[in-house]
Tab-separated table of C-alpha atoms and ligand atoms in Angstrom:
chain	number	residue	atom	x	y	z
P	1	MET	CA	-20.049	-15.492	17.563
P	2	THR	CA	-23.066	-14.465	15.549
P	3	GLN	CA	-22.730	-11.931	12.805
P	4	GLU	CA	-25.079	-9.563	14.671
P	5	THR	CA	-23.018	-9.397	17.844
P	6	ALA	CA	-19.944	-8.649	15.792
P	7	LEU	CA	-21.575	-5.762	14.037
P	8	LEU	CA	-23.678	-4.056	16.676
P	9	PRO	CA	-22.266	-0.568	17.263
P	10	THR	CA	-22.893	-0.726	20.996
P	11	SER	CA	-19.465	0.411	22.093
P	12	PRO	CA	-19.196	3.482	24.264
P	13	VAL	CA	-17.320	6.454	22.868
P	14	ALA	CA	-13.754	7.315	23.821
P	15	GLY	CA	-13.570	9.517	26.867
P	16	ASP	CA	-16.854	8.203	28.311
P	17	ASP	CA	-16.647	8.532	32.113
P	18	HIS	CA	-17.085	4.821	32.698
P	19	VAL	CA	-14.501	3.642	30.219
P	20	PRO	CA	-10.879	4.005	31.253
P	21	LEU	CA	-8.741	4.928	28.271
P	22	ARG	CA	-6.753	2.019	26.982
P	23	LYS	CA	-3.744	2.278	24.706
P	24	VAL	CA	-3.151	0.567	21.397
P	25	PHE	CA	0.151	0.309	19.559
P	26	VAL	CA	-0.150	-0.603	15.888
P	27	LYS	CA	2.872	-1.574	13.796
P	28	THR	CA	2.363	-1.759	10.056
P	29	TYR	CA	4.403	-3.838	7.586
P	30	GLY	CA	3.994	-4.265	3.826
P	31	CYS	CA	2.071	-2.212	1.329
P	32	GLN	CA	-0.047	0.951	1.458
P	33	MET	CA	-3.202	-1.116	1.799
P	34	ASN	CA	-1.956	-2.202	5.191
P	35	VAL	CA	-1.344	1.449	6.112
P	36	TYR	CA	-4.946	2.218	5.183
P	37	ASP	CA	-6.256	-0.827	7.075
P	38	SER	CA	-4.255	0.045	10.197
P	39	ASP	CA	-5.925	3.466	10.310
P	40	ARG	CA	-9.395	1.924	9.835
P	41	MET	CA	-8.701	-0.568	12.652
P	42	SER	CA	-7.436	2.205	14.956
P	43	ASP	CA	-10.605	4.184	14.190
P	44	ALA	CA	-12.769	1.147	15.029
P	45	LEU	CA	-10.933	0.644	18.324
P	46	ALA	CA	-11.276	4.339	19.192
P	47	ARG	CA	-15.005	3.724	19.548
P	48	ASP	CA	-14.130	1.383	22.439
P	49	GLY	CA	-11.942	3.973	24.124
P	50	TYR	CA	-8.574	2.944	22.686
P	51	VAL	CA	-6.109	5.740	22.034
P	52	ALA	CA	-3.015	5.267	19.896
P	53	THR	CA	0.412	5.241	21.507
P	54	ASP	CA	3.900	5.297	19.963
P	55	ALA	CA	5.400	3.564	22.993
P	56	VAL	CA	4.917	-0.174	22.725
P	57	GLU	CA	5.728	-0.740	26.414
P	58	ASP	CA	2.727	1.405	27.395
P	59	ALA	CA	0.267	-0.498	25.214
P	60	ASP	CA	-2.637	-2.559	26.526
P	61	PHE	CA	-3.082	-3.899	23.018
P	62	VAL	CA	-0.287	-4.434	20.480
P	63	LEU	CA	-1.391	-5.094	16.930
P	64	LEU	CA	1.030	-6.152	14.184
P	65	ASN	CA	-0.411	-5.609	10.709
P	66	THR	CA	1.734	-7.980	8.718
P	67	CYS	CA	2.964	-8.746	5.194
P	68	HIS	CA	3.550	-12.169	3.641
P	69	ILE	CA	4.879	-11.132	0.243
P	70	ARG	CA	8.459	-12.385	0.700
P	71	GLU	CA	9.925	-14.783	3.244
P	72	LYS	CA	11.882	-12.005	4.967
P	73	ALA	CA	8.750	-9.931	5.486
P	74	ALA	CA	6.951	-12.841	7.140
P	75	GLU	CA	9.918	-13.839	9.310
P	76	LYS	CA	10.304	-10.292	10.636
P	77	VAL	CA	6.935	-10.725	12.307
P	78	TYR	CA	8.090	-13.732	14.297
P	79	SER	CA	11.195	-11.980	15.578
P	80	GLU	CA	9.023	-9.032	16.627
P	81	LEU	CA	6.655	-11.446	18.396
P	82	GLY	CA	9.624	-12.891	20.271
P	83	ARG	CA	10.471	-9.407	21.599
P	84	LEU	CA	6.845	-8.739	22.482
P	85	ARG	CA	6.662	-11.928	24.499
P	86	GLU	CA	9.314	-10.509	26.852
P	87	LEU	CA	7.457	-7.192	27.154
P	88	LYS	CA	4.221	-8.992	27.865
P	89	LYS	CA	5.935	-10.964	30.657
P	90	ALA	CA	7.388	-7.782	32.145
P	91	ARG	CA	3.976	-6.104	32.126
P	92	ALA	CA	2.305	-9.181	33.623
P	93	SER	CA	4.792	-9.089	36.520
P	94	GLU	CA	3.509	-5.567	37.248
P	95	GLY	CA	-0.062	-6.869	37.093
P	96	ARG	CA	-0.747	-5.157	33.784
P	97	GLU	CA	-2.293	-6.749	30.738
P	98	MET	CA	-0.875	-6.778	27.199
P	99	VAL	CA	-2.991	-8.358	24.506
P	100	ILE	CA	-1.036	-9.229	21.353
P	101	GLY	CA	-2.795	-9.401	17.997
P	102	VAL	CA	-1.618	-10.312	14.493
P	103	ALA	CA	-3.536	-8.903	11.521
P	104	GLY	CA	-2.744	-8.702	7.801
P	105	CYS	CA	-1.476	-11.185	5.267
P	106	VAL	CA	0.566	-13.403	7.614
P	107	ALA	CA	-2.570	-13.752	9.755
P	108	GLN	CA	-4.596	-14.813	6.728
P	109	ALA	CA	-1.923	-17.155	5.349
P	110	GLU	CA	-0.929	-18.878	8.585
P	111	GLY	CA	-4.017	-18.622	10.814
P	112	ASP	CA	-3.788	-20.697	13.988
P	113	GLU	CA	-0.267	-21.829	13.066
P	114	ILE	CA	0.746	-18.423	14.494
P	115	LEU	CA	-0.699	-19.364	17.891
P	116	ARG	CA	1.445	-22.499	17.862
P	117	ARG	CA	4.664	-20.762	16.779
P	118	ALA	CA	4.177	-17.682	18.951
P	119	PRO	CA	2.492	-18.581	22.249
P	120	ALA	CA	2.294	-14.934	23.352
P	121	VAL	CA	-0.248	-14.162	20.612
P	122	ASP	CA	-3.857	-13.826	21.782
P	123	LEU	CA	-5.579	-12.845	18.579
P	124	VAL	CA	-5.187	-13.513	14.843
P	125	ILE	CA	-7.368	-11.596	12.410
P	126	GLY	CA	-7.386	-11.670	8.593
P	127	PRO	CA	-7.963	-8.646	6.315
P	128	GLN	CA	-11.515	-9.648	5.410
P	129	THR	CA	-12.756	-9.494	9.011
P	130	TYR	CA	-11.345	-6.236	10.385
P	131	HIS	CA	-14.810	-4.944	11.210
P	132	ARG	CA	-14.981	-7.736	13.801
P	133	LEU	CA	-11.777	-6.631	15.542
P	134	PRO	CA	-13.390	-4.790	18.502
P	135	GLU	CA	-15.482	-7.846	19.341
P	136	ALA	CA	-12.572	-10.251	18.818
P	137	LEU	CA	-10.437	-8.133	21.148
P	138	LYS	CA	-13.077	-8.335	23.881
P	139	ARG	CA	-13.067	-12.112	23.584
P	140	ALA	CA	-9.270	-12.189	23.722
P	141	ARG	CA	-9.354	-10.064	26.907
P	142	ARG	CA	-11.654	-12.656	28.454
P	143	GLY	CA	-8.919	-15.238	27.891
P	144	GLU	CA	-9.957	-16.812	24.605
P	145	ARG	CA	-7.305	-17.337	21.908
P	146	VAL	CA	-9.147	-15.915	18.912
P	147	VAL	CA	-8.601	-16.735	15.224
P	148	GLU	CA	-10.771	-14.817	12.723
P	149	THR	CA	-9.687	-15.665	9.201
P	150	ASP	CA	-12.958	-16.553	7.470
P	151	TYR	CA	-13.933	-14.648	4.391
P	152	ALA	CA	-16.752	-12.565	5.857
P	153	ILE	CA	-19.958	-12.466	3.851
P	154	GLU	CA	-20.790	-8.929	4.972
P	155	ASP	CA	-18.980	-5.898	3.515
P	156	LYS	CA	-16.376	-4.875	6.062
P	157	PHE	CA	-16.236	-1.345	4.687
P	158	GLU	CA	-19.871	-0.795	5.571
P	159	HIS	CA	-19.133	-1.680	9.171
P	160	LEU	CA	-15.785	0.003	9.662
P	161	PRO	CA	-15.996	3.658	10.680
P	162	ALA	CA	-15.331	6.155	7.899
P	163	PRO	CA	-12.331	8.415	8.503
P	164	ASP	CA	-13.084	10.786	11.340
P	165	ARG	CA	-12.557	14.508	10.649
P	166	ALA	CA	-10.289	15.224	13.626
P	167	LYS	CA	-8.168	12.124	13.041
P	168	THR	CA	-7.920	12.895	9.331
P	169	ARG	CA	-6.634	16.348	10.218
P	170	ALA	CA	-4.001	14.832	12.478
P	171	ARG	CA	-2.950	12.394	9.746
P	172	GLY	CA	-2.108	15.109	7.237
P	173	VAL	CA	-3.027	16.521	3.865
P	174	THR	CA	-2.554	13.335	1.834
P	175	ALA	CA	-4.568	10.170	2.322
P	176	PHE	CA	-5.006	6.648	1.019
P	177	LEU	CA	-8.397	5.328	0.043
P	178	THR	CA	-8.806	1.629	-0.725
P	179	VAL	CA	-11.198	1.191	-3.643
P	180	GLN	CA	-10.422	-2.376	-4.644
P	181	GLU	CA	-9.131	-5.398	-2.803
P	182	GLY	CA	-7.938	-8.859	-3.679
P	183	CYS	CA	-6.554	-10.250	-6.902
P	184	ASP	CA	-7.675	-12.703	-9.567
P	185	LYS	CA	-4.459	-12.615	-11.587
P	186	PHE	CA	-2.552	-15.447	-9.904
P	187	CYS	CA	0.976	-14.536	-10.914
P	188	THR	CA	2.858	-17.717	-10.104
P	189	PHE	CA	5.229	-16.062	-7.588
P	190	CYS	CA	2.631	-14.200	-5.568
P	191	VAL	CA	0.711	-14.864	-2.339
P	192	VAL	CA	-1.751	-11.968	-2.656
P	193	PRO	CA	-4.605	-13.918	-4.332
P	194	TYR	CA	-4.457	-16.294	-1.359
P	195	THR	CA	-4.067	-13.746	1.423
P	196	ARG	CA	-6.455	-11.092	0.117
P	197	GLY	CA	-8.893	-13.292	-1.757
P	198	ALA	CA	-10.805	-12.588	-4.954
P	199	GLU	CA	-11.029	-9.148	-6.542
P	200	VAL	CA	-13.718	-6.965	-4.988
P	201	SER	CA	-14.504	-3.352	-5.956
P	202	ARG	CA	-16.086	-0.924	-3.502
P	203	PRO	CA	-19.200	0.849	-4.819
P	204	VAL	CA	-18.905	4.358	-6.298
P	205	ALA	CA	-21.159	6.031	-3.722
P	206	GLN	CA	-19.171	4.585	-0.799
P	207	ILE	CA	-15.892	5.796	-2.338
P	208	LEU	CA	-17.199	9.293	-3.123
P	209	ALA	CA	-18.622	9.653	0.400
P	210	GLU	CA	-15.305	8.635	1.969
P	211	ALA	CA	-13.350	10.979	-0.315
P	212	GLU	CA	-15.635	13.877	0.609
P	213	LYS	CA	-15.115	13.160	4.316
P	214	LEU	CA	-11.361	13.137	3.803
P	215	VAL	CA	-11.494	16.482	2.007
P	216	GLU	CA	-13.629	17.933	4.834
P	217	GLY	CA	-10.828	16.802	7.157
P	218	GLY	CA	-8.303	18.873	5.180
P	219	VAL	CA	-7.008	16.277	2.703
P	220	ARG	CA	-5.788	17.761	-0.618
P	221	GLU	CA	-4.441	14.623	-2.287
P	222	ILE	CA	-5.962	11.137	-2.371
P	223	THR	CA	-4.231	7.990	-3.573
P	224	LEU	CA	-6.691	5.294	-4.580
P	225	LEU	CA	-5.453	1.883	-3.530
P	226	GLY	CA	-5.972	-1.641	-4.753
P	227	GLN	CA	-3.835	-4.715	-5.343
P	228	ASN	CA	-4.990	-4.255	-8.927
P	229	VAL	CA	-6.495	-0.835	-8.655
P	230	ASN	CA	-7.067	-0.459	-12.395
P	231	ALA	CA	-9.274	-3.569	-12.383
P	232	TRP	CA	-11.710	-1.524	-10.261
P	233	HIS	CA	-15.161	-1.414	-11.811
P	234	GLY	CA	-18.557	-0.264	-10.674
P	235	THR	CA	-21.848	1.257	-11.655
P	236	GLY	CA	-21.895	5.010	-12.186
P	237	PRO	CA	-24.633	7.356	-10.953
P	238	ASP	CA	-26.174	7.028	-14.456
P	239	GLY	CA	-26.554	3.261	-13.982
P	240	ARG	CA	-23.832	2.434	-16.525
P	241	ASP	CA	-20.766	0.262	-15.945
P	242	CYS	CA	-17.697	2.312	-15.228
P	243	GLY	CA	-13.994	1.778	-14.722
P	244	LEU	CA	-11.197	3.535	-12.866
P	245	GLY	CA	-10.977	6.358	-15.444
P	246	ASP	CA	-14.626	7.272	-14.763
P	247	LEU	CA	-14.150	6.960	-11.013
P	248	LEU	CA	-11.229	9.391	-11.198
P	249	ARG	CA	-13.369	11.829	-13.202
P	250	HIS	CA	-16.112	11.666	-10.531
P	251	LEU	CA	-13.564	12.250	-7.774
P	252	GLY	CA	-12.080	15.114	-9.771
P	253	GLU	CA	-15.328	17.017	-9.275
P	254	ILE	CA	-14.895	17.225	-5.491
P	255	ASP	CA	-14.094	20.839	-4.589
P	256	GLY	CA	-10.947	21.210	-2.529
P	257	LEU	CA	-9.487	17.911	-3.686
P	258	ALA	CA	-6.445	19.014	-5.663
P	259	ARG	CA	-4.580	15.868	-6.574
P	260	LEU	CA	-5.364	12.253	-7.394
P	261	ARG	CA	-3.129	9.223	-7.717
P	262	TYR	CA	-3.711	5.484	-7.877
P	263	THR	CA	-1.656	2.373	-7.231
P	264	THR	CA	-0.919	-0.497	-8.047
P	265	SER	CA	-1.842	-1.144	-11.647
P	266	HIS	CA	-1.534	-4.236	-13.803
P	267	PRO	CA	-0.507	-3.672	-17.451
P	268	ARG	CA	-3.396	-5.832	-18.662
P	269	ASP	CA	-5.961	-3.510	-17.074
P	270	MET	CA	-4.792	-0.127	-18.431
P	271	ASP	CA	-7.833	0.683	-20.577
P	272	ASP	CA	-8.400	3.607	-22.978
P	273	SER	CA	-10.627	5.473	-20.551
P	274	LEU	CA	-7.901	5.455	-17.885
P	275	ILE	CA	-5.247	6.516	-20.392
P	276	GLU	CA	-7.602	9.303	-21.499
P	277	ALA	CA	-7.853	10.470	-17.866
P	278	HIS	CA	-4.072	10.978	-17.934
P	279	ARG	CA	-4.478	13.159	-21.022
P	280	SER	CA	-7.363	15.298	-19.841
P	281	MET	CA	-7.392	15.485	-16.036
P	282	ALA	CA	-5.089	18.107	-14.554
P	283	LYS	CA	-5.810	16.750	-11.065
P	284	LEU	CA	-4.517	13.309	-11.999
P	285	MET	CA	-0.799	13.396	-11.257
P	286	PRO	CA	1.549	12.407	-14.097
P	287	TYR	CA	2.961	9.433	-12.241
P	288	LEU	CA	2.258	5.777	-12.819
P	289	HIS	CA	3.410	2.682	-10.960
P	290	LEU	CA	3.162	-0.043	-13.562
P	291	PRO	CA	5.085	-3.161	-12.535
P	292	VAL	CA	6.445	-5.415	-15.269
P	293	GLN	CA	8.556	-7.841	-13.143
P	294	SER	CA	10.719	-9.065	-16.044
P	295	GLY	CA	11.737	-8.132	-19.580
P	296	SER	CA	11.888	-11.734	-20.807
P	297	ASP	CA	8.846	-13.164	-22.579
P	298	ARG	CA	9.732	-16.665	-21.419
P	299	ILE	CA	9.805	-15.559	-17.780
P	300	LEU	CA	6.726	-13.351	-18.134
P	301	LYS	CA	4.896	-16.426	-19.406
P	302	ALA	CA	6.158	-18.600	-16.541
P	303	MET	CA	5.077	-15.845	-14.140
P	304	ASN	CA	1.602	-15.866	-15.718
P	305	ARG	CA	1.762	-12.107	-16.283
P	306	ARG	CA	-0.284	-12.531	-19.476
P	307	HIS	CA	1.569	-10.009	-21.621
P	308	THR	CA	4.867	-9.803	-23.481
P	309	ALA	CA	7.688	-7.283	-23.092
P	310	ALA	CA	6.761	-5.734	-26.465
P	311	GLU	CA	3.126	-5.316	-25.362
P	312	TYR	CA	4.290	-3.557	-22.199
P	313	LEU	CA	6.529	-1.198	-24.214
P	314	ALA	CA	3.704	-0.456	-26.660
P	315	LEU	CA	1.408	0.328	-23.735
P	316	ILE	CA	3.978	2.730	-22.260
P	317	ASP	CA	4.161	4.491	-25.649
P	318	ARG	CA	0.379	4.944	-25.662
P	319	ILE	CA	0.308	6.317	-22.120
P	320	ARG	CA	3.217	8.665	-22.843
P	321	ALA	CA	1.484	9.886	-25.973
P	322	ALA	CA	-1.469	10.876	-23.749
P	323	GLN	CA	0.722	12.360	-20.993
P	324	PRO	CA	4.249	13.166	-22.242
P	325	ASP	CA	5.323	14.396	-18.797
P	326	LEU	CA	4.634	11.010	-17.181
P	327	ALA	CA	7.070	9.574	-14.630
P	328	LEU	CA	7.063	5.806	-14.539
P	329	SER	CA	7.712	3.504	-11.658
P	330	GLY	CA	7.895	-0.273	-11.636
P	331	ASP	CA	8.553	-3.483	-9.733
P	332	PHE	CA	11.068	-6.149	-10.777
P	333	ILE	CA	11.839	-9.655	-9.636
P	334	VAL	CA	15.248	-11.178	-10.379
P	335	GLY	CA	15.984	-14.887	-10.181
P	336	PHE	CA	12.533	-16.273	-10.877
P	337	PRO	CA	12.906	-20.079	-11.360
P	338	GLY	CA	14.468	-20.819	-14.742
P	339	GLU	CA	15.743	-17.257	-15.285
P	340	THR	CA	18.920	-17.447	-17.370
P	341	GLU	CA	21.566	-14.787	-17.893
P	342	GLU	CA	19.923	-14.057	-21.256
P	343	ASP	CA	16.497	-13.565	-19.612
P	344	PHE	CA	18.060	-11.185	-17.132
P	345	GLU	CA	19.710	-9.229	-19.965
P	346	ASP	CA	16.237	-8.850	-21.478
P	347	THR	CA	15.119	-7.216	-18.218
P	348	MET	CA	18.098	-4.842	-18.306
P	349	ARG	CA	17.282	-3.938	-21.927
P	350	LEU	CA	13.640	-3.265	-21.062
P	351	VAL	CA	14.681	-0.975	-18.206
P	352	GLU	CA	17.087	0.851	-20.526
P	353	SER	CA	14.381	1.463	-23.065
P	354	VAL	CA	11.659	2.571	-20.622
P	355	GLY	CA	13.649	4.868	-18.313
P	356	TYR	CA	12.099	4.682	-14.844
P	357	ALA	CA	11.810	7.637	-12.473
P	358	GLN	CA	11.564	5.204	-9.583
P	359	ALA	CA	11.514	1.441	-9.121
P	360	PHE	CA	11.494	-1.398	-6.635
P	361	SER	CA	13.412	-4.583	-7.296
P	362	PHE	CA	13.443	-7.823	-5.370
P	363	LYS	CA	15.162	-11.178	-5.325
P	364	TYR	CA	12.623	-13.884	-6.031
P	365	SER	CA	11.422	-15.424	-2.787
P	366	SER	CA	9.795	-18.822	-3.028
P	367	ARG	CA	6.418	-18.743	-1.270
P	368	PRO	CA	4.787	-21.925	-0.004
P	369	GLY	CA	1.510	-22.657	-1.758
P	370	THR	CA	2.280	-20.657	-4.923
P	371	PRO	CA	2.914	-22.456	-8.239
P	372	GLY	CA	6.380	-20.852	-8.445
P	373	ALA	CA	7.519	-22.778	-5.378
P	374	GLU	CA	6.951	-26.053	-7.280
P	375	LEU	CA	9.045	-25.077	-10.313
P	376	THR	CA	12.409	-26.624	-11.061
P	377	GLY	CA	15.380	-24.402	-11.852
P	378	GLN	CA	15.376	-22.338	-8.647
P	379	VAL	CA	18.179	-19.775	-9.019
P	380	ALA	CA	21.095	-19.742	-6.558
P	381	GLU	CA	21.144	-16.929	-3.963
P	382	ASP	CA	24.493	-15.538	-5.091
P	383	VAL	CA	23.310	-15.349	-8.700
P	384	LYS	CA	20.171	-13.509	-7.575
P	385	ALA	CA	22.283	-11.137	-5.485
P	386	LYS	CA	24.565	-10.295	-8.438
P	387	ARG	CA	21.641	-9.678	-10.774
P	388	LEU	CA	19.863	-7.549	-8.185
P	389	GLU	CA	22.962	-5.418	-7.742
P	390	ARG	CA	23.303	-4.795	-11.485
P	391	LEU	CA	19.624	-3.964	-11.830
P	392	LEU	CA	19.698	-1.670	-8.788
P	393	ASN	CA	22.681	0.211	-10.193
P	394	LEU	CA	20.855	0.829	-13.434
P	395	LEU	CA	17.600	1.851	-11.731
P	396	THR	CA	19.388	4.152	-9.288
P	397	ARG	CA	21.175	5.814	-12.188
P	398	GLN	CA	17.847	6.355	-13.952
P	399	GLN	CA	16.263	7.754	-10.791
P	400	ARG	CA	19.149	10.240	-10.404
P	401	GLU	CA	18.938	11.203	-14.070
P	402	PHE	CA	15.245	11.841	-13.714
P	403	ALA	CA	15.785	13.961	-10.584
P	404	ALA	CA	18.564	15.907	-12.327
P	405	SER	CA	16.257	16.580	-15.281
P	406	CYS	CA	13.877	18.342	-12.863
P	407	VAL	CA	16.462	20.976	-11.873
P	408	GLY	CA	15.525	24.374	-13.314
P	409	ARG	CA	11.891	23.403	-13.890
P	410	GLU	CA	8.992	25.348	-12.399
P	411	ILE	CA	6.502	22.991	-10.838
P	412	ASP	CA	3.623	22.826	-8.344
P	413	VAL	CA	4.384	21.351	-4.940
P	414	LEU	CA	1.860	20.261	-2.329
P	415	LEU	CA	3.301	21.249	1.073
P	416	GLU	CA	2.869	18.288	3.413
P	417	LYS	CA	4.808	18.557	6.652
P	418	PRO	CA	7.629	20.219	8.585
P	419	GLY	CA	11.078	19.589	7.158
P	420	ARG	CA	14.215	18.568	9.004
P	421	LEU	CA	15.436	22.151	9.391
P	422	ALA	CA	13.511	24.903	11.159
P	423	GLY	CA	11.678	27.132	8.686
P	424	GLN	CA	11.531	24.347	6.098
P	425	LEU	CA	8.638	22.282	4.825
P	426	VAL	CA	8.620	19.111	2.768
P	427	GLY	CA	6.210	18.807	-0.111
P	428	ARG	CA	5.691	16.484	-3.049
P	429	SER	CA	6.336	17.087	-6.705
P	430	PRO	CA	3.729	15.827	-9.199
P	431	TRP	CA	6.131	12.864	-9.675
P	432	LEU	CA	6.042	11.939	-5.987
P	433	GLN	CA	9.540	13.188	-5.141
P	434	PRO	CA	9.944	14.884	-1.749
P	435	VAL	CA	10.772	18.597	-2.213
P	436	ASN	CA	12.466	20.677	0.523
P	437	ILE	CA	11.601	24.360	0.615
P	438	ASP	CA	11.678	27.350	2.964
P	439	ALA	CA	8.057	27.964	3.925
P	440	LYS	CA	5.849	28.691	6.903
P	441	GLN	CA	4.091	26.024	8.967
P	442	SER	CA	0.767	27.686	8.149
P	443	GLN	CA	1.301	26.849	4.476
P	444	ILE	CA	0.925	23.091	4.993
P	445	GLY	CA	-1.804	21.965	2.604
P	446	ASP	CA	-1.072	24.732	0.093
P	447	ILE	CA	0.026	24.039	-3.452
P	448	ILE	CA	2.735	26.476	-4.387
P	449	ARG	CA	4.741	27.241	-7.496
P	450	VAL	CA	8.447	26.563	-7.060
P	451	ARG	CA	11.633	26.340	-9.069
P	452	ILE	CA	13.751	23.238	-8.505
P	453	THR	CA	17.274	24.350	-7.621
P	454	LYS	CA	19.043	21.104	-6.752
P	455	ALA	CA	18.580	17.349	-6.781
P	456	GLY	CA	19.780	15.328	-3.781
P	457	PRO	CA	19.952	11.512	-3.730
P	458	ASN	CA	16.413	11.110	-2.358
P	459	SER	CA	14.789	14.501	-2.565
P	460	LEU	CA	14.726	17.800	-4.432
P	461	PHE	CA	15.398	21.344	-3.226
P	462	ALA	CA	13.385	24.313	-4.416
P	463	GLU	CA	12.728	28.034	-4.067
P	464	MET	CA	9.387	29.775	-4.298
P	465	VAL	CA	8.596	31.718	-7.448
P	466	GLY	CA	6.303	34.721	-7.779
O	1	LIG	N1	-0.410	-6.183	-7.568
O	1	LIG	C1	0.858	-5.689	-7.809
O	1	LIG	C2	1.973	-6.211	-6.920
O	1	LIG	C3	1.757	-6.476	-5.489
O	1	LIG	S1	3.118	-7.206	-4.670
O	1	LIG	C4	1.227	-6.012	-9.238
O	1	LIG	O1	0.646	-6.830	-9.875
O	1	LIG	O2	2.174	-5.458	-9.711
O	1	LIG	C5	4.385	-5.980	-4.853
O	1	LIG	C6	5.608	-6.482	-5.541
O	1	LIG	O3	6.275	-7.448	-4.768
O	1	LIG	C7	5.355	-7.168	-6.862
O	1	LIG	O4	5.155	-6.285	-7.904
O	1	LIG	C8	6.600	-8.003	-7.039
O	1	LIG	O5	7.605	-7.281	-7.706
O	1	LIG	C9	7.041	-8.276	-5.612
O	1	LIG	N2	6.819	-9.686	-5.250
O	1	LIG	C10	5.644	-10.314	-5.133
O	1	LIG	N3	5.836	-11.608	-4.828
O	1	LIG	C11	7.176	-11.796	-4.750
O	1	LIG	C12	8.013	-12.922	-4.478
O	1	LIG	N4	7.510	-14.121	-4.250
O	1	LIG	N5	9.354	-12.730	-4.477
O	1	LIG	C13	9.878	-11.514	-4.736
O	1	LIG	N6	9.156	-10.431	-4.998
O	1	LIG	C14	7.808	-10.556	-5.014
O	2	LIG	FE1	0.282	-10.609	-7.078
O	2	LIG	FE2	0.127	-10.703	-9.714
O	2	LIG	FE3	-2.026	-10.148	-8.276
O	2	LIG	FE4	-0.078	-8.358	-8.437
O	2	LIG	S1	-1.334	-9.099	-10.133
O	2	LIG	S2	-1.154	-8.977	-6.597
O	2	LIG	S3	1.730	-9.642	-8.495
O	2	LIG	S4	-0.927	-12.070	-8.307
O	3	LIG	FE1	2.171	-7.686	1.807
O	3	LIG	FE2	-0.333	-8.365	1.876
O	3	LIG	FE3	0.343	-6.003	0.942
O	3	LIG	S1	1.333	-9.689	1.395
O	3	LIG	S2	2.318	-6.401	0.057
O	3	LIG	S3	0.615	-6.690	2.999
O	3	LIG	S4	-1.288	-7.287	0.217
């Protein structure tokens, strides 16, 4: 396939008389970047007349957008493909087609190996080539088994449709916007540098244009995404180099955009300008996901995290000095090769001294092709399980304490969607906690002042003030 044929926007629009509507079912695994990519792929397919369906058995095209981060995540995909094979057979017996595609990080990592392990798969497409999906799907429908995992030379974002106003409206008042992709950090446990490639930043003008479109579609809060979002860099309208802090300030000038967030950050890339944004920008929410993985310097070194526990703590102090109301979130890995009981205690001590509002912790999963997989001193499963349980207990306690500390406070909540009970809406606190409140449907998208009355295990309850 030539580059030109892949990129020509010749497809008819959805609803065109000559194009029967076809249905696509997309299932997304993994991180928020996959959520963003799934929407962009659905938008690209819409140009060829594909409408989204929630019922997999009705789908002409099933697309799994996959994650390779831990073994379990990758294996889930194969069990799903086993189920899909049966569905595909059932549809074929009724004379109906079902094309099965695998996108995302498993696609990039395993390529045509997927076709061998899962014979029902027709199409494998890696994250760097999503703009070629419509063309690849046409080839798959003609009977070709397609594998597209090259690193495309063209910029996929220039060729993928920007968010459409009507679809944005249907997707709600918060949105993700990928500003940076890939990773050059090469932590020794992690597959991302291999599945997503080298760090690439999208240009300022492209990001601002997309953000403005989102806001026109009713979005009030944007979360900037990147595997290392705070490594984002670009050239500002004044021709000078700028970093994420400047980008946030530019975005902050968009009328109607009320809230900004960003994720995920690496401690090494938290620069002064970004910390300053936390001090001075009211639109930048006081919440920061800043993974540390371990509290042991020995393990941090073996992980190639390139900072010590003390440097991380000093950084937290600086950020909290700029924004005292900051809620911190983090990621932790227990049982990295060579981790001793003493190393693990260092992690527990670090957690105690930081106090996290939220956190994600994982048992180390050895990933083929990463340096960690070659290390001696792999930790036994039962040891990992015990450490994970202790860490989880501590982190859950901290999360509850943080939620309890919110009770009685008056805060702003962005109302996002209907709640579980009639007459209720669910919104988000500045610290990303879901907040349940009695409010009218028509208030979705409003930011209202509330008083927190109660903290549940996973959400807060509030009443309106004023
Ligand atoms: N770029 C982000 C992390 C992306 S992956 C960062 O640098 O923090 C999300 C999380 O998955 C990581 O923070 C890590 O805690 C976890 N993770 C990554 N690889 C893993 C592995 N091999 N085993 C267990 N957890 C892993
Ligand atoms: Fe993976 Fe490390 Fe890159 Fe994060 S910084 S994506 S953990 S290699
Ligand atoms: Fe998973 Fe790829 Fe995201 S491995 S966490 S989907 S970048």
